[in-house]
Amino acid sequence: MNVGIDKIGFFTPNYYVDMVDLARARNEDPNKYLIGIGQTNQAVIPPTQDSVTMAANAALQIIDDDNRSKISLIILGTESGVDNSKSGAIYLQNLLSLNKQARAFEIKQACYGATAGIQMAKDFVNLHPDQQALVVGSDVARYGINTPGEVTQGGGAVAMTIAADPQIMSISKNSSVYSDDIMDFWRPINQTNALVDGHYSNDIYQKFFNITIHDYLKENKLQLDDLKAIVFHLPYTKMGLKGLREILPELSDAKQADLLQEFEASRVYNKQVGNLYTGSLYLSLLSLLDNAIDLKVNDKVGIFSYGSGAQGEFYTGTLKSDFKNNLRKQHVESLLKQRKQLNVSQYEELFLRWPKIDAGDFVLDVTNDNAEVVFSGVSGSKRQYKIQR
Ligand code: HMG
């Protein structure tokens, strides 16, 4: 039986900052950000969005009543969770009017959380083919103003339903995993901005990619040539290119050109959003599906997931009959196009308005947020979510 991704929905808030403006404000050559980092725009997350609202807004793109009757597993992968105890998945269940006879919980392992959720959901659906799972990766990526990581911020969510006989992509039975205790990126419990050893994190990412892809190919008796495309966790899009360049010397010139062409398709959306941590890999997959011009049913796609700290996993997906969907593509393009551009001081002002961990009770003005689900503040130490239709 085939199990895999049946539907994909994406959400990012309605503000962005242009990387040329940011480079000028930081006295950097714009080409460092545009080419060296590989980003053109960066999502700016207003205080009225968080990992729960973004997850709900992404899932609302794909959930219908048929899904509501079948989803009995709800997993939120996030590293910017909103509560130390209650999972964001329970808020999601309520906001999306999902079945109450369901398991709902949150997974954390840096940017790897959504992949952990997908693998768990795949095993669940294999055992219960009449049921479905909702897996969402949702995060706000913050490093701080004028830090080296600033150019790699962003945020958003990707929601996926995992089902038997999926419309988009079946997921391989096997995968290759590798983990180790590494301090490349972390966020202490009292902080809203991440700490990072940037160049070290790049090296570990590349190391884990090399280990897991080669192990996967060997164990599954496959060649690199069997992969039509490889999608990467994209903390910034040049990182995926650095990963890809690790294996290109093993390939013919023609295959190198093919994989590079597919890679360009896989970073179209990510270039405009920046890092969304747990969702980044799956936004890249969506970007590939929507923007590649020569993919075919049954093509095999390599998928590399990386979460600092650190966990790597490589698996493959096989494209199914409805992997292309023009309505989905139009929706993503209009979501990105309708965003409001902020100048650098407006971005900094919004960035600094992000609620502090010990802010207590407060009310947020949601009138400028056009998303369906918004965060309107904290009352009696309880987070307040609103659906605006
Ligand atoms: P930096 O030190 O400011 O940048 O930080 P750099 O000096 O290394 O330059 C970056 C690239 O731009 C280099 O290319 C330069 O040559 C190039 P590379 O050697 O990498 O190929 N460059 C130019 N190119 C064209 N024209 C120019 C020019 N000038 C320079 N004029 C760094 C960069 C990424 C380290 C920093 O932004 C950072 O720390 N970011 C956050 C960490 C990160 O994203 N790490 C990625 C791997 S870890 C991961 O993916 C997990 C993560 O998502 C978290 C999680 O799992 O939860 C982060």
CSV table of N, CA, C and O and ligand atoms in Angstrom, one decimal, residues 28-33 35-37 79 109-112 143 147-152 184-185 196-199 201-203 205 233-236 238-239 242 245 275 277-278 306-309, ligand 1:
chain,number,residue,atom,x,y,z
A,28,GLU,N,26.3,45.9,4.0
A,28,GLU,CA,26.8,44.7,3.2
A,28,GLU,C,26.5,44.9,1.8
A,28,GLU,O,25.6,45.6,1.4
A,29,ASP,N,27.3,44.2,0.9
A,29,ASP,CA,27.0,44.2,-0.5
A,29,ASP,C,25.7,43.4,-0.7
A,29,ASP,O,25.7,42.2,-0.3
A,30,PRO,N,24.7,44.0,-1.4
A,30,PRO,CA,23.5,43.2,-1.6
A,30,PRO,C,23.7,41.8,-2.2
A,30,PRO,O,22.9,40.9,-1.9
A,31,ASN,N,24.8,41.7,-3.0
A,31,ASN,CA,25.0,40.3,-3.6
A,31,ASN,C,25.3,39.3,-2.6
A,31,ASN,O,25.2,38.1,-2.8
A,32,LYS,N,25.9,39.7,-1.4
A,32,LYS,CA,26.1,38.7,-0.4
A,32,LYS,C,24.8,38.1,0.1
A,32,LYS,O,24.7,36.9,0.2
A,33,TYR,N,23.8,38.9,0.2
A,33,TYR,CA,22.5,38.4,0.6
A,33,TYR,C,21.7,37.7,-0.5
A,33,TYR,O,21.1,36.6,-0.3
A,35,ILE,N,23.0,36.5,-3.5
A,35,ILE,CA,23.7,35.3,-4.1
A,35,ILE,C,24.4,34.5,-3.0
A,35,ILE,O,24.2,33.2,-3.0
A,36,GLY,N,25.2,35.1,-2.1
A,36,GLY,CA,25.9,34.4,-1.1
A,36,GLY,C,25.0,33.6,-0.1
A,36,GLY,O,25.3,32.5,0.3
A,37,ILE,N,23.9,34.3,0.2
A,37,ILE,CA,22.9,33.6,1.1
A,37,ILE,C,21.7,33.0,0.3
A,37,ILE,O,21.1,32.0,0.6
A,79,GLU,N,9.5,24.5,16.8
A,79,GLU,CA,10.5,24.8,17.8
A,79,GLU,C,10.2,26.2,18.4
A,79,GLU,O,11.1,26.8,19.1
A,109,GLN,N,12.3,19.0,17.6
A,109,GLN,CA,13.7,18.7,17.4
A,109,GLN,C,14.2,19.7,16.4
A,109,GLN,O,14.4,19.3,15.2
A,110,ALA,N,14.3,21.0,16.8
A,110,ALA,CA,14.6,22.0,15.8
A,110,ALA,C,13.9,21.9,14.5
A,110,ALA,O,12.7,21.6,14.5
A,111,CYS,N,14.6,22.1,13.4
A,111,CYS,CA,13.8,22.1,12.1
A,111,CYS,C,13.4,20.7,11.7
A,111,CYS,O,12.8,20.5,10.6
A,112,TYR,N,13.7,19.6,12.4
A,112,TYR,CA,13.4,18.3,12.0
A,112,TYR,C,12.0,17.9,12.4
A,112,TYR,O,11.5,16.8,12.0
A,143,TYR,N,16.7,35.7,15.0
A,143,TYR,CA,18.1,35.7,15.5
A,143,TYR,C,18.4,37.0,16.1
A,143,TYR,O,19.3,37.0,17.0
A,147,THR,N,22.5,40.9,13.6
A,147,THR,CA,23.3,39.7,13.9
A,147,THR,C,23.6,39.0,12.6
A,147,THR,O,22.9,39.2,11.6
A,148,PRO,N,24.7,38.1,12.5
A,148,PRO,CA,24.9,37.4,11.2
A,148,PRO,C,23.7,36.6,10.8
A,148,PRO,O,23.5,36.3,9.6
A,149,GLY,N,22.9,36.1,11.8
A,149,GLY,CA,21.8,35.2,11.4
A,149,GLY,C,20.6,36.0,10.9
A,149,GLY,O,19.7,35.4,10.4
A,150,GLU,N,20.6,37.3,11.1
A,150,GLU,CA,19.4,38.2,10.7
A,150,GLU,C,19.0,37.9,9.3
A,150,GLU,O,17.8,37.8,9.0
A,151,VAL,N,19.9,37.8,8.4
A,151,VAL,CA,19.5,37.6,6.9
A,151,VAL,C,18.9,36.2,6.7
A,151,VAL,O,18.3,36.0,5.7
A,152,THR,N,18.9,35.3,7.7
A,152,THR,CA,18.3,34.0,7.6
A,152,THR,C,17.1,33.8,8.4
A,152,THR,O,16.7,32.7,8.7
A,184,ASP,N,25.1,23.5,17.6
A,184,ASP,CA,25.3,24.4,16.5
A,184,ASP,C,24.3,25.5,16.5
A,184,ASP,O,24.5,26.5,15.9
A,185,PHE,N,23.1,25.2,17.1
A,185,PHE,CA,22.0,26.2,17.1
A,185,PHE,C,21.1,25.8,18.3
A,185,PHE,O,20.8,24.6,18.4
A,196,VAL,N,23.4,30.8,17.8
A,196,VAL,CA,23.9,29.9,16.7
A,196,VAL,C,25.4,30.0,16.5
A,196,VAL,O,25.9,31.1,16.7
A,197,ASP,N,26.0,28.9,16.2
A,197,ASP,CA,27.4,28.9,15.8
A,197,ASP,C,27.3,28.7,14.3
A,197,ASP,O,27.4,27.6,13.8
A,198,GLY,N,27.1,29.8,13.5
A,198,GLY,CA,26.7,29.7,12.1
A,198,GLY,C,27.5,28.8,11.2
A,198,GLY,O,27.0,28.0,10.5
A,199,HIS,N,28.8,29.1,11.1
A,199,HIS,CA,29.6,28.3,10.2
A,199,HIS,C,29.7,26.9,10.6
A,199,HIS,O,29.7,26.0,9.7
A,201,SER,N,27.3,25.3,12.1
A,201,SER,CA,26.0,24.7,11.7
A,201,SER,C,26.0,24.3,10.3
A,201,SER,O,25.5,23.2,9.9
A,202,ASN,N,26.6,25.1,9.4
A,202,ASN,CA,26.7,24.7,8.0
A,202,ASN,C,27.5,23.4,7.8
A,202,ASN,O,27.1,22.6,7.0
A,203,ASP,N,28.6,23.3,8.5
A,203,ASP,CA,29.5,22.1,8.3
A,203,ASP,C,28.7,20.9,8.8
A,203,ASP,O,28.8,19.8,8.2
A,205,TYR,N,25.5,20.4,9.0
A,205,TYR,CA,24.4,20.1,8.0
A,205,TYR,C,25.0,19.3,6.8
A,205,TYR,O,24.5,18.3,6.4
A,233,HIS,N,16.2,20.8,3.5
A,233,HIS,CA,15.9,21.8,4.4
A,233,HIS,C,16.6,23.1,4.0
A,233,HIS,O,17.8,23.0,3.8
A,234,LEU,N,15.9,24.2,3.9
A,234,LEU,CA,16.5,25.4,3.4
A,234,LEU,C,16.4,26.5,4.5
A,234,LEU,O,15.5,27.3,4.5
A,235,PRO,N,17.4,26.6,5.4
A,235,PRO,CA,17.5,27.6,6.3
A,235,PRO,C,17.7,29.0,5.6
A,235,PRO,O,17.3,30.0,6.1
A,236,TYR,N,18.4,28.9,4.5
A,236,TYR,CA,18.6,30.0,3.5
A,236,TYR,C,18.9,29.2,2.3
A,236,TYR,O,19.5,28.1,2.3
A,238,LYS,N,21.0,29.2,-0.2
A,238,LYS,CA,22.3,28.8,-0.6
A,238,LYS,C,22.8,27.5,0.2
A,238,LYS,O,23.6,26.7,-0.3
A,239,MET,N,22.2,27.3,1.3
A,239,MET,CA,22.6,26.1,2.1
A,239,MET,C,22.3,24.8,1.4
A,239,MET,O,23.1,23.9,1.3
A,242,LYS,N,24.8,24.4,-1.3
A,242,LYS,CA,26.1,23.8,-0.7
A,242,LYS,C,25.9,22.3,-0.5
A,242,LYS,O,26.9,21.6,-0.8
A,245,ARG,N,26.0,20.6,-3.9
A,245,ARG,CA,27.4,20.6,-4.5
A,245,ARG,C,28.3,19.5,-3.9
A,245,ARG,O,29.3,19.1,-4.5
A,275,ASN,N,13.8,31.5,6.4
A,275,ASN,CA,13.7,30.2,7.1
A,275,ASN,C,12.3,30.1,7.8
A,275,ASN,O,11.9,31.1,8.5
A,277,TYR,N,12.0,27.2,9.6
A,277,TYR,CA,12.4,26.1,10.4
A,277,TYR,C,11.7,24.8,10.0
A,277,TYR,O,12.0,24.3,9.0
A,278,THR,N,10.8,24.3,10.8
A,278,THR,CA,10.2,23.0,10.5
A,278,THR,C,9.5,22.9,9.2
A,278,THR,O,9.4,21.8,8.6
A,306,TYR,N,17.0,18.3,8.1
A,306,TYR,CA,18.0,18.6,9.1
A,306,TYR,C,17.4,19.4,10.2
A,306,TYR,O,16.8,20.4,9.9
A,307,GLY,N,17.7,19.1,11.4
A,307,GLY,CA,17.3,19.9,12.6
A,307,GLY,C,18.6,20.0,13.5
A,307,GLY,O,19.1,19.0,13.9
A,308,SER,N,19.0,21.2,13.7
A,308,SER,CA,20.2,21.5,14.5
A,308,SER,C,20.1,20.8,15.9
A,308,SER,O,19.0,20.5,16.4
A,309,GLY,N,21.2,20.5,16.4
A,309,GLY,CA,21.2,19.9,17.7
A,309,GLY,C,21.8,18.5,17.9
A,309,GLY,O,22.3,18.2,19.0
B,1,HMG,P1,28.2,35.3,7.5
B,1,HMG,O1,29.5,34.9,8.3
B,1,HMG,O2,27.7,36.6,7.7
B,1,HMG,O3,28.4,35.1,6.0
B,1,HMG,O4,27.1,34.3,8.0
B,1,HMG,P2,29.7,34.6,5.2
B,1,HMG,O5,30.8,35.5,5.3
B,1,HMG,O6,29.9,33.1,5.4
B,1,HMG,O7,29.0,34.7,3.7
B,1,HMG,C1,28.0,33.9,3.3
B,1,HMG,C2,28.2,33.5,1.8
B,1,HMG,O8,28.1,34.7,1.0
B,1,HMG,C3,29.6,33.0,1.5
B,1,HMG,O9,29.4,32.0,0.6
B,1,HMG,C4,30.3,34.2,0.9
B,1,HMG,O10,31.4,33.8,0.1
B,1,HMG,C5,29.2,34.8,0.2
B,1,HMG,P3,29.7,30.4,0.9
B,1,HMG,O11,31.2,30.4,1.3
B,1,HMG,O12,28.8,30.1,2.1
B,1,HMG,O13,29.4,29.7,-0.3
B,1,HMG,N1,29.4,36.2,-0.2
B,1,HMG,C6,29.1,36.8,-1.4
B,1,HMG,N2,28.6,36.2,-2.5
B,1,HMG,C7,28.3,37.0,-3.6
B,1,HMG,N3,28.6,38.4,-3.5
B,1,HMG,C8,29.2,39.0,-2.4
B,1,HMG,C9,29.4,38.1,-1.3
B,1,HMG,N4,29.9,38.4,-0.1
B,1,HMG,C10,29.9,37.2,0.6
B,1,HMG,N5,29.5,40.2,-2.4
B,1,HMG,C11,25.6,32.4,8.1
B,1,HMG,C12,26.4,33.4,7.2
B,1,HMG,C13,24.7,31.5,7.3
B,1,HMG,C14,26.6,31.6,8.9
B,1,HMG,C15,24.7,33.2,9.1
B,1,HMG,O14,23.8,33.9,8.4
B,1,HMG,C16,24.0,32.4,10.1
B,1,HMG,O15,24.6,32.1,11.2
B,1,HMG,N6,22.8,31.9,9.9
B,1,HMG,C17,22.0,31.1,10.8
B,1,HMG,C18,22.5,29.7,10.9
B,1,HMG,C19,22.1,28.8,9.7
B,1,HMG,O16,21.1,29.1,9.0
B,1,HMG,N7,22.7,27.7,9.5
B,1,HMG,C20,22.4,26.7,8.5
B,1,HMG,C21,22.7,25.3,8.8
B,1,HMG,S1,22.0,24.8,10.3
B,1,HMG,C22,20.3,24.6,10.0
B,1,HMG,O17,19.9,24.5,8.8
B,1,HMG,C23,19.3,24.5,11.1
B,1,HMG,C24,18.5,25.7,11.3
B,1,HMG,O18,17.5,25.9,10.4
B,1,HMG,C25,17.9,25.7,12.8
B,1,HMG,C26,17.1,24.5,13.1
B,1,HMG,O19,17.4,23.3,12.8
B,1,HMG,O20,16.1,24.7,13.9
B,1,HMG,C27,19.3,27.0,11.3
